[in-house]
């Protein structure tokens, strides 16, 4: 099997970003013009020095040198801007690809990957690629053109001195190649550590109330300092490589200059070379040296980008969740059936085992049982966050996996225990995810708010529906968040409703209001409820008791009290 070049994934990734070709071609052409203008200057200087005297000073020659400098400066600025703009657009396209992929990845990916690491891939790793493409790549392109042009002219002017100068190339390569490999290894470690540190910071700040309430400041301080120390050590390793590169490059450059001046002086003294030619040679030498020093930084950054690319490609190669493919079906008045459904997050630990049940249209169906039994996983399968390991879930006679994910989820309402909120206004959260959000009138929103008993507290805010609720809705109470979540479900008019004990964490006053809103919401809808407290499900049409992933009983509340010992114990503890 043919071995893939280590940089091939990087270049494939860059090409996938649809490079702005016109800007790229114009930028390169401008670079060539800049280089040509720069290459003319030493030749004109040679003529000026060789024929130098006050009486013979040529105004036209001085003007030509000045014009060459001006043209070089103007065109160089244009070239740098265009090539940098190309780099910025490429990286923007790359971030768009990653963001488009991330929000379409299935839930299991996020179960297995820390969110902080994923954020680091989008922000930090793409920044590494941006630095290479926007800053170092334009210098590399112009440097190549400058070196090729200068070497060609020098070979024509004096091939012997040019060969003396080129003796430094293999020496430079012998030094830079092993340093580059070492830098690549350090860069990978630094990027991994940065991702881990970003994840730790994000987790700590997102749970700042837990940290404060637990008096865990010292613990988090110590863990944060450990992460910072690991980043420092990688940074110092990287600094040591740079500390080697810069002096070594300076040493090589100075050695070449001394050799050229010594050898060139001897040739001038013998009459084999003019003074003007030696001056021009030194000017061309600097046009070669400057790009070569930037090449060291370019290849170092290229090694960094190579490591970042591997992680970016790892995300881009993840199979997305297909939301639009499949049957578009109105699921109203259709039963939901689990037929011999089993599920496990990994092969060793089955979570659900051979579950078979049916919820008829308009029924309220409850899942009860000990914590960790698999009730929440049932909801995950219904939402299609996960697919059954074995068996099938049907809507009517059609497997739900055959339905369009978008169509299926648009007909399901979910009210959870913690009622997640997005940063933004109350209106933003009510309309979240709806395609026609801008077209929804305030009257419609006030209507669903009233149905959810949320209109009173919303009216108390000076900004009403435009009230900012903060990150995760921190400016609202638990009961207020629940009622907004219920109003959001009313607005979607779902055919199937799922509730994860939406009143479990509320005070008695809020619970009564929210329970009334939920009762309204359940009318005429097939409803699935996860019960943490049996008092909320005694009126359910059917209760399914799940323990250790197995369905061990089903029936009404009265039937289970008679037939299921563990359910009877639960009822005696909670209801008497």
Coordinates of C-alpha atoms in Angstrom, one line a residue:
X1 CA 0.0 0.0 0.0
X2 CA 1.4 3.4 -1.0
X3 CA 2.3 5.6 2.0
X4 CA 0.5 8.9 2.1
X5 CA 2.6 12.0 2.3
X6 CA 2.3 13.5 5.8
X7 CA 1.3 16.9 4.5
X8 CA -1.3 15.6 2.0
X9 CA -4.2 15.9 4.5
X10 CA -3.2 19.5 5.2
X11 CA -3.2 20.5 1.5
X12 CA -6.4 18.5 0.8
X13 CA -8.1 20.4 3.7
X14 CA -6.9 23.8 2.3
X15 CA -8.1 22.9 -1.2
X16 CA -11.5 22.0 0.2
X17 CA -12.1 25.6 1.3
X18 CA -12.7 26.9 -2.2
X19 CA -9.7 29.2 -2.5
X20 CA -10.7 32.7 -4.0
X21 CA -8.7 32.0 -7.2
X22 CA -8.9 35.5 -8.7
X23 CA -7.5 37.1 -5.6
X24 CA -4.9 34.4 -5.3
X25 CA -3.7 34.8 -8.9
X26 CA -3.6 38.6 -8.7
X27 CA -1.7 38.4 -5.4
X28 CA 0.9 36.0 -6.8
X29 CA 1.2 38.1 -9.9
X30 CA 1.8 41.2 -7.7
X31 CA 4.4 39.2 -5.8
X32 CA 6.2 38.4 -9.0
X33 CA 6.1 42.1 -10.1
X34 CA 7.4 43.1 -6.6
X35 CA 10.2 40.6 -6.9
X36 CA 11.2 41.8 -10.3
X37 CA 11.2 45.4 -9.1
X38 CA 13.4 44.3 -6.2
X39 CA 15.7 42.3 -8.4
X40 CA 16.3 45.3 -10.7
X41 CA 17.6 47.6 -7.8
X42 CA 20.9 45.8 -7.3
X43 CA 21.6 45.8 -11.0
X44 CA 21.0 49.6 -11.2
X45 CA 23.1 50.0 -8.0
X46 CA 26.0 48.1 -9.7
X47 CA 25.9 50.5 -12.6
X48 CA 25.7 53.5 -10.2
X49 CA 28.7 52.3 -8.2
X50 CA 30.9 51.2 -11.1
X51 CA 30.5 54.6 -12.8
X52 CA 30.3 56.7 -9.7
X53 CA 31.6 60.2 -9.7
X54 CA 29.9 63.5 -8.9
X55 CA 30.3 64.8 -12.5
X56 CA 28.9 61.6 -14.1
X57 CA 26.0 61.1 -11.6
X58 CA 23.0 60.1 -13.7
X59 CA 19.7 61.7 -12.7
X60 CA 17.8 59.2 -14.8
X61 CA 19.6 56.2 -13.1
X62 CA 18.8 57.6 -9.7
X63 CA 15.2 58.2 -10.8
X64 CA 15.0 54.6 -12.0
X65 CA 16.2 53.3 -8.7
X66 CA 13.7 55.4 -6.8
X67 CA 10.9 54.3 -9.1
X68 CA 11.8 50.7 -8.6
X69 CA 11.6 51.2 -4.8
X70 CA 8.2 52.9 -5.0
X71 CA 6.7 50.3 -7.4
X72 CA 8.1 47.5 -5.1
X73 CA 6.5 49.1 -2.0
X74 CA 3.1 49.7 -3.6
X75 CA 2.7 46.4 -5.3
X76 CA 4.1 44.5 -2.3
X77 CA 1.4 46.0 -0.1
X78 CA -1.3 44.9 -2.7
X79 CA 0.2 41.5 -2.9
X80 CA 0.4 41.0 0.9
X81 CA -3.2 42.2 1.4
X82 CA -4.6 39.9 -1.4
X83 CA -2.7 36.8 -0.2
X84 CA -3.6 37.5 3.4
X85 CA -7.3 38.0 2.4
X86 CA -7.2 34.6 0.6
X87 CA -5.9 33.1 3.9
X88 CA -8.6 34.7 6.0
X89 CA -11.4 33.5 3.6
X90 CA -9.9 30.0 3.5
X91 CA -9.9 29.8 7.3
X92 CA -13.4 31.3 7.6
X93 CA -14.6 28.6 5.1
X94 CA -12.8 26.0 7.3
X95 CA -14.6 27.2 10.4
X96 CA -17.9 27.1 8.6
X97 CA -17.2 23.5 7.6
X98 CA -16.4 22.6 11.2
X99 CA -19.4 24.4 12.6
X100 CA -21.8 22.9 10.0
X101 CA -20.4 19.5 10.8
X102 CA -20.4 19.9 14.6
X103 CA -24.1 20.9 15.0
X104 CA -25.1 17.9 12.8
X105 CA -23.0 15.3 14.6
X106 CA -25.1 12.8 16.6
X107 CA -25.4 12.9 20.4
X108 CA -23.0 9.9 21.0
X109 CA -20.1 12.0 19.6
X110 CA -20.6 14.6 22.4
X111 CA -21.1 11.9 25.0
X112 CA -17.6 10.7 24.2
X113 CA -15.9 14.1 23.5
X114 CA -15.4 16.9 26.1
X115 CA -17.0 20.1 24.9
X116 CA -14.0 22.1 25.8
X117 CA -11.8 20.0 23.5
X118 CA -14.3 20.5 20.6
X119 CA -14.3 24.2 21.2
X120 CA -10.5 24.2 21.1
X121 CA -10.6 22.5 17.7
X122 CA -12.8 25.2 16.3
X123 CA -11.0 28.1 17.8
X124 CA -7.4 27.2 18.6
X125 CA -6.6 24.7 15.9
X126 CA -8.1 26.8 13.1
X127 CA -6.2 29.8 14.4
X128 CA -3.0 27.8 13.9
X129 CA -4.0 27.1 10.3
X130 CA -5.0 30.8 9.9
X131 CA -1.5 32.0 11.1
X132 CA 0.1 29.7 8.5
X133 CA -2.1 30.6 5.6
X134 CA -2.6 34.3 6.3
X135 CA 0.9 35.3 7.6
X136 CA 3.5 32.8 6.8
X137 CA 2.3 31.5 3.4
X138 CA 2.4 34.9 1.7
X139 CA 6.0 35.4 2.9
X140 CA 6.9 31.9 1.7
X141 CA 5.5 32.5 -1.8
X142 CA 7.2 35.9 -2.2
X143 CA 10.4 34.5 -0.7
X144 CA 10.5 31.6 -3.2
X145 CA 10.2 34.0 -6.1
X146 CA 12.8 36.3 -4.6
X147 CA 15.3 33.5 -4.0
X148 CA 14.8 31.9 -7.5
X149 CA 15.2 35.3 -9.2
X150 CA 18.2 36.4 -7.2
X151 CA 20.1 33.0 -7.6
X152 CA 19.4 33.1 -11.3
X153 CA 20.9 36.6 -11.6
X154 CA 23.9 35.7 -9.4
X155 CA 24.7 32.6 -11.4
X156 CA 24.9 34.8 -14.5
X157 CA 26.9 37.5 -12.7
X158 CA 29.5 35.2 -11.0
X159 CA 28.7 31.5 -10.7
X160 CA 31.8 30.8 -8.5
X161 CA 30.7 33.1 -5.7
X162 CA 27.2 31.9 -6.0
X163 CA 28.3 28.3 -5.4
X164 CA 30.3 29.4 -2.4
X165 CA 27.1 31.0 -1.1
X166 CA 25.0 27.9 -1.8
X167 CA 27.3 25.7 0.3
X168 CA 25.3 27.0 3.3
X169 CA 22.0 25.4 2.1
X170 CA 22.8 21.7 3.0
X171 CA 24.2 22.9 6.4
X172 CA 21.0 24.8 7.1
X173 CA 18.8 21.8 6.1
X174 CA 20.8 19.4 8.4
X175 CA 20.0 21.8 11.3
X176 CA 16.4 22.7 10.5
X177 CA 15.0 19.2 9.6
X178 CA 15.5 17.6 13.0
X179 CA 14.4 20.8 14.8
X180 CA 11.3 20.8 12.7
X181 CA 10.4 17.2 13.7
X182 CA 11.0 18.0 17.3
X183 CA 8.8 21.1 17.0
X184 CA 6.0 19.0 15.4
X185 CA 6.0 16.6 18.4
X186 CA 5.9 19.5 20.9
X187 CA 3.1 21.3 18.9
X188 CA 0.9 18.2 19.1
X189 CA 1.4 18.0 22.9
X190 CA 0.7 21.7 23.2
X191 CA -2.5 21.5 21.2
X192 CA -3.7 18.5 23.2
X193 CA -2.9 20.2 26.5
X194 CA -4.6 23.5 25.3
X195 CA -7.7 21.5 24.4
X196 CA -7.8 19.8 27.8
X197 CA -7.2 23.1 29.7
X198 CA -9.9 24.8 27.7
X199 CA -12.3 22.0 28.6
X200 CA -11.5 22.3 32.3
X201 CA -11.9 26.1 32.3
X202 CA -15.2 25.8 30.5
X203 CA -16.5 23.2 32.8
X204 CA -15.5 25.0 36.0
X205 CA -17.0 28.3 34.8
X206 CA -20.3 26.7 33.6
X207 CA -20.7 25.1 37.1
X208 CA -19.5 28.2 39.0
X209 CA -22.5 27.9 41.5
X210 CA -21.7 24.3 42.4
X211 CA -18.0 25.3 42.8
X212 CA -18.9 28.2 45.1
X213 CA -21.5 26.2 47.1
X214 CA -19.0 23.4 47.6
X215 CA -16.2 25.7 48.8
X216 CA -14.1 24.2 46.0
X217 CA -12.1 27.3 45.1
X218 CA -8.8 25.9 46.4
X219 CA -9.4 22.6 44.6
X220 CA -10.2 24.3 41.3
X221 CA -7.3 26.7 41.8
X222 CA -4.9 23.8 42.2
X223 CA -6.2 22.0 39.2
X224 CA -6.1 25.2 37.1
X225 CA -2.5 25.9 38.2
X226 CA -1.6 22.3 37.2
X227 CA -3.0 22.9 33.8
X228 CA -1.3 26.2 33.4
X229 CA 2.0 24.6 34.5
X230 CA 1.7 21.9 31.9
X231 CA 1.0 24.6 29.2
X232 CA 4.0 26.5 30.5
X233 CA 6.3 23.5 30.2
X234 CA 5.2 22.9 26.6
X235 CA 5.6 26.7 25.9
X236 CA 9.2 26.6 27.3
X237 CA 10.0 23.6 25.2
X238 CA 8.8 25.5 22.1
X239 CA 10.8 28.6 23.2
X240 CA 13.9 26.4 23.4
X241 CA 13.5 25.3 19.8
X242 CA 13.0 28.9 18.7
X243 CA 16.0 29.9 20.8
X244 CA 18.1 27.4 18.8
X245 CA 16.7 28.3 15.4
X246 CA 17.3 32.1 15.6
X247 CA 21.0 32.1 16.7
X248 CA 21.9 29.2 14.3
X249 CA 20.3 31.0 11.4
X250 CA 22.1 34.2 12.4
X251 CA 25.4 32.3 12.7
X252 CA 25.0 30.7 9.2
X253 CA 24.0 34.1 7.7
X254 CA 27.0 35.9 9.1
X255 CA 29.4 33.2 8.1
X256 CA 28.1 33.4 4.5
X257 CA 28.4 37.2 4.5
X258 CA 32.0 37.0 5.8
X259 CA 32.9 34.4 3.2
X260 CA 31.4 36.4 0.4
X261 CA 33.1 39.7 1.4
X262 CA 36.4 37.9 1.8
X263 CA 36.2 36.0 -1.4
X264 CA 34.7 38.9 -3.3
X265 CA 37.3 41.3 -2.0
X266 CA 40.0 39.1 -3.3
X267 CA 38.3 38.9 -6.7
X268 CA 37.9 42.7 -6.8
X269 CA 41.6 43.2 -5.8
X270 CA 42.6 40.8 -8.6
X271 CA 40.4 42.7 -11.1
X272 CA 38.2 39.7 -11.8
X273 CA 35.1 41.5 -10.3
X274 CA 34.1 45.2 -10.1
X275 CA 33.3 46.9 -6.9
X276 CA 29.7 47.5 -8.2
X277 CA 29.3 43.8 -8.9
X278 CA 30.4 43.0 -5.3
X279 CA 27.9 45.5 -3.9
X280 CA 25.1 44.1 -6.1
X281 CA 26.1 40.6 -5.0
X282 CA 25.7 41.5 -1.4
X283 CA 22.3 43.2 -2.0
X284 CA 21.1 40.0 -3.8
X285 CA 22.5 38.0 -0.9
X286 CA 20.3 39.9 1.5
X287 CA 17.3 39.3 -0.8
X288 CA 18.1 35.5 -0.4
X289 CA 18.9 35.6 3.3
X290 CA 15.7 37.4 4.5
X291 CA 13.3 34.9 2.9
X292 CA 15.4 31.9 4.1
X293 CA 15.1 33.1 7.7
X294 CA 11.3 33.4 7.3
X295 CA 11.3 29.9 5.8
X296 CA 12.5 28.5 9.2
X297 CA 9.4 30.1 10.8
X298 CA 7.2 28.9 7.9
X299 CA 8.2 25.3 8.2
X300 CA 7.9 25.4 12.0
X301 CA 4.3 26.8 11.7
X302 CA 3.7 24.2 9.0
X303 CA 4.5 21.4 11.5
X304 CA 2.1 23.0 13.9
X305 CA -0.6 23.3 11.3
X306 CA -0.1 19.6 10.4
X307 CA -0.9 18.6 13.9
X308 CA -3.9 20.9 14.0
X309 CA -5.1 19.6 10.7
X310 CA -5.2 16.0 12.0
X311 CA -7.6 17.0 14.7
X312 CA -9.7 19.1 12.4
X313 CA -10.0 16.3 9.8
X314 CA -10.9 13.9 12.6
X315 CA -14.0 16.0 13.3
X316 CA -14.8 16.6 9.6
X317 CA -14.6 12.9 8.9
X318 CA -17.2 12.1 11.6
X319 CA -20.5 10.8 10.0
X320 CA -23.2 13.4 10.4
X321 CA -26.7 12.9 11.6
X322 CA -28.9 12.9 8.5
X323 CA -31.9 15.0 9.5
X324 CA -33.7 15.5 6.2
X325 CA -33.5 12.1 4.6
X326 CA -36.5 9.8 5.0
X327 CA -40.3 9.8 5.0
X328 CA -42.2 13.0 5.9
X329 CA -45.2 11.7 7.9
X330 CA -48.0 13.2 10.0
X331 CA -47.7 11.2 13.2
X332 CA -51.0 12.3 14.7
X333 CA -53.4 9.6 15.9
X334 CA -50.7 6.9 15.5
X335 CA -49.5 4.5 18.2
X336 CA -45.9 4.2 19.3
X337 CA -44.5 0.7 19.7
X338 CA -41.3 -0.6 21.1
X339 CA -40.7 -4.1 19.7
X340 CA -37.9 -6.1 21.4
X341 CA -35.8 -3.0 21.8
X342 CA -32.3 -3.4 23.4
X343 CA -29.7 -0.7 23.8
X344 CA -26.2 -0.3 25.1
X345 CA -23.8 2.7 25.1
X346 CA -21.0 0.1 24.7
X347 CA -20.9 -3.6 24.2
X348 CA -20.1 -4.5 27.8
X349 CA -23.0 -2.7 29.6
X350 CA -26.5 -3.2 28.2
X351 CA -28.8 -0.4 29.4
X352 CA -32.1 -1.7 28.0
X353 CA -33.0 -5.4 27.4
X354 CA -35.7 -6.6 25.1
X355 CA -38.3 -3.9 25.8
X356 CA -41.7 -4.3 24.1
X357 CA -44.6 -1.8 24.8
X358 CA -47.2 0.2 23.1
X359 CA -48.6 3.8 23.6
X360 CA -51.9 4.3 21.9
X361 CA -53.0 7.7 20.5
X362 CA -53.9 10.2 23.1
X363 CA -52.7 8.0 26.0
X364 CA -50.6 9.2 28.9
X365 CA -47.9 6.6 29.4
X366 CA -45.5 6.7 32.4
X367 CA -42.1 5.1 33.0
X368 CA -41.4 4.4 36.6
X369 CA -38.6 2.5 38.4
X370 CA -35.4 2.9 40.4
X371 CA -32.8 5.5 39.3
X372 CA -30.4 4.2 36.6
X373 CA -33.0 1.7 35.3
X374 CA -33.1 3.1 31.8
X375 CA -36.0 5.5 31.8
X376 CA -34.1 8.5 30.4
X377 CA -32.5 6.2 27.8
X378 CA -36.1 5.4 26.6
X379 CA -36.5 9.1 25.9
X380 CA -33.2 9.3 24.2
X381 CA -34.3 6.5 21.8
X382 CA -37.7 8.2 21.2
X383 CA -35.9 11.5 20.4
X384 CA -33.6 9.5 18.1
X385 CA -30.5 10.7 19.9
X386 CA -29.5 7.1 19.8
X387 CA -30.6 4.1 17.7
X388 CA -31.6 0.8 19.3
X389 CA -28.8 -1.9 19.3
X390 CA -31.5 -4.5 18.6
X391 CA -35.2 -4.3 17.9
X392 CA -37.3 -1.4 16.4
X393 CA -39.5 1.5 17.4
X394 CA -42.6 2.0 15.2
X395 CA -44.9 4.9 14.7
X396 CA -48.0 3.2 13.4
X397 CA -46.5 0.4 11.2
X398 CA -43.5 2.4 10.1
X399 CA -40.1 2.2 11.8
X400 CA -39.2 5.7 13.1
X401 CA -35.7 5.3 11.7
X402 CA -37.3 5.5 8.2
X403 CA -38.8 8.9 9.0
X404 CA -37.0 12.2 8.3
X405 CA -35.3 13.2 11.5
X406 CA -36.3 16.8 11.0
X407 CA -40.0 15.8 10.4
X408 CA -40.0 13.5 13.4
X409 CA -38.5 15.9 15.9
X410 CA -40.7 18.8 14.7
X411 CA -43.7 16.8 15.9
X412 CA -42.3 16.0 19.4
X413 CA -42.5 18.3 22.4
X414 CA -40.0 17.8 25.2
X415 CA -40.3 19.4 28.6
X416 CA -37.4 18.3 30.8
X417 CA -36.7 18.7 34.5
X418 CA -34.1 21.4 34.1
X419 CA -35.7 23.2 31.2
X420 CA -32.6 24.3 29.3
X421 CA -32.5 27.9 28.0
X422 CA -30.3 29.7 25.5
X423 CA -28.8 33.1 26.2
X424 CA -31.1 35.7 24.7
X425 CA -34.6 37.1 25.2
X426 CA -37.7 35.3 26.3
X427 CA -39.0 35.7 22.7
X428 CA -35.8 34.1 21.3
X429 CA -36.3 31.1 23.6
X430 CA -40.0 30.7 22.8
X431 CA -39.3 30.7 19.0
X432 CA -36.0 28.8 19.2
X433 CA -35.5 26.4 16.3
X434 CA -38.7 27.5 14.4
X435 CA -38.0 28.3 10.7
X436 CA -40.7 31.1 10.7
X437 CA -39.6 32.6 14.0
X438 CA -39.5 36.2 12.6
X439 CA -43.1 35.8 11.3
X440 CA -44.5 34.8 14.7
X441 CA -46.5 37.7 16.1
X442 CA -46.3 38.9 19.7
X443 CA -50.0 38.0 20.0
X444 CA -49.3 34.4 19.3
X445 CA -46.5 34.4 21.9
X446 CA -48.7 36.0 24.5
X447 CA -51.4 33.4 23.8
X448 CA -49.1 30.4 24.4
X449 CA -47.6 32.2 27.4
X450 CA -51.1 32.5 28.8
X451 CA -51.8 28.8 28.2
X452 CA -48.6 28.0 30.1
X453 CA -49.5 30.4 33.0
X454 CA -46.3 32.4 32.1
X455 CA -47.9 35.6 30.9
X456 CA -48.2 37.2 34.4
X457 CA -44.5 37.0 35.3
X458 CA -43.4 38.0 31.8
X459 CA -45.6 41.2 32.0
X460 CA -43.9 42.1 35.3
X461 CA -40.6 42.5 33.4
X462 CA -40.1 46.0 32.0
X463 CA -39.0 44.6 28.6
X464 CA -41.7 41.9 28.5
X465 CA -40.9 39.3 25.7
X466 CA -37.7 41.2 25.0
X467 CA -36.3 40.5 28.5
X468 CA -32.8 39.1 28.4
X469 CA -32.7 35.9 30.6
X470 CA -28.9 35.4 30.7
X471 CA -26.8 32.3 30.0
X472 CA -28.9 29.2 30.6
X473 CA -31.7 31.4 31.9
X474 CA -30.0 32.2 35.2
X475 CA -32.2 35.4 35.6
X476 CA -35.3 33.3 35.9
X477 CA -36.5 31.0 38.7
X478 CA -37.0 27.3 38.1
X479 CA -40.7 27.6 37.8
X480 CA -40.4 30.5 35.4
X481 CA -38.1 28.5 33.2
X482 CA -40.5 25.5 33.3
X483 CA -43.4 27.6 32.2
X484 CA -41.4 29.1 29.3
X485 CA -40.5 25.6 28.2
X486 CA -44.2 24.6 28.3
X487 CA -45.1 27.7 26.3
X488 CA -42.5 26.8 23.8
X489 CA -44.0 23.3 23.5
X490 CA -47.5 24.9 23.1
X491 CA -46.1 27.0 20.2
X492 CA -44.9 23.9 18.4
X493 CA -48.2 22.1 18.9
X494 CA -46.5 18.6 19.1
X495 CA -48.3 15.4 18.3
X496 CA -46.2 13.5 20.9
X497 CA -45.2 15.0 24.3
X498 CA -42.4 13.8 26.4
X499 CA -42.0 15.1 30.0
X500 CA -39.1 14.2 32.3
X501 CA -40.9 15.0 35.6
X502 CA -41.1 18.7 34.9
X503 CA -42.2 19.6 38.4
X504 CA -39.7 17.5 40.5
X505 CA -37.4 20.4 41.5
X506 CA -40.1 23.1 42.1
X507 CA -41.6 24.6 45.2
X508 CA -45.2 23.7 46.0
X509 CA -46.6 27.0 44.7
X510 CA -44.7 26.8 41.4
X511 CA -45.5 23.1 41.1
X512 CA -49.2 23.7 41.2
X513 CA -49.1 26.3 38.5
X514 CA -46.7 24.2 36.3
X515 CA -48.9 21.1 36.8
X516 CA -52.0 23.0 35.6
X517 CA -50.0 24.1 32.5
X518 CA -48.8 20.6 31.8
X519 CA -52.4 19.2 32.1
X520 CA -53.5 21.7 29.5
X521 CA -50.5 20.7 27.3
X522 CA -51.2 17.0 27.5
X523 CA -54.8 17.2 26.3
X524 CA -55.3 15.3 23.1
X525 CA -51.7 14.3 22.8
X526 CA -49.9 11.0 23.2
X527 CA -47.7 11.7 26.3
X528 CA -44.7 9.9 27.8
X529 CA -43.8 10.8 31.3
X530 CA -40.7 9.9 33.4
X531 CA -41.9 9.6 37.0
X532 CA -39.7 10.4 39.9
X533 CA -42.7 10.9 42.1
X534 CA -45.6 8.5 41.7
X535 CA -48.1 11.2 42.8
X536 CA -47.7 12.7 39.3
X537 CA -48.6 9.5 37.4
X538 CA -51.4 7.9 39.4
X539 CA -53.9 9.1 36.6
X540 CA -51.7 7.7 33.8
X541 CA -53.5 5.3 31.4
X542 CA -50.5 2.9 31.7
X543 CA -47.4 2.7 33.8
X544 CA -44.4 0.7 32.7
X545 CA -42.0 -0.2 35.5
X546 CA -38.4 -0.5 34.4
X547 CA -35.6 -1.8 36.6
X548 CA -32.0 -2.7 35.5
X549 CA -33.0 -2.2 31.9
X550 CA -35.8 -4.7 31.9
X551 CA -39.6 -4.1 31.8
X552 CA -40.8 -5.9 34.9
X553 CA -44.4 -4.7 35.0
X554 CA -47.1 -2.7 33.3
X555 CA -50.7 -1.6 34.0
X556 CA -52.6 1.2 35.8
X557 CA -51.6 2.5 39.2
X558 CA -54.1 0.2 40.9
X559 CA -53.1 -2.8 38.9
X560 CA -49.4 -2.4 39.6
X561 CA -50.1 -2.0 43.3
X562 CA -51.8 -5.4 43.2
X563 CA -49.3 -7.2 40.9
X564 CA -45.8 -5.6 41.4
X565 CA -44.1 -5.8 44.7
X566 CA -41.4 -3.1 44.2
X567 CA -44.0 -0.7 42.7
X568 CA -46.1 -1.3 45.8
X569 CA -43.2 -0.5 48.0
X570 CA -42.6 2.8 46.1
X571 CA -46.2 3.7 46.4
X572 CA -46.3 3.0 50.2
X573 CA -43.1 5.1 50.7
X574 CA -44.3 8.1 48.6
X575 CA -48.1 8.1 48.8
X576 CA -48.8 7.3 52.4

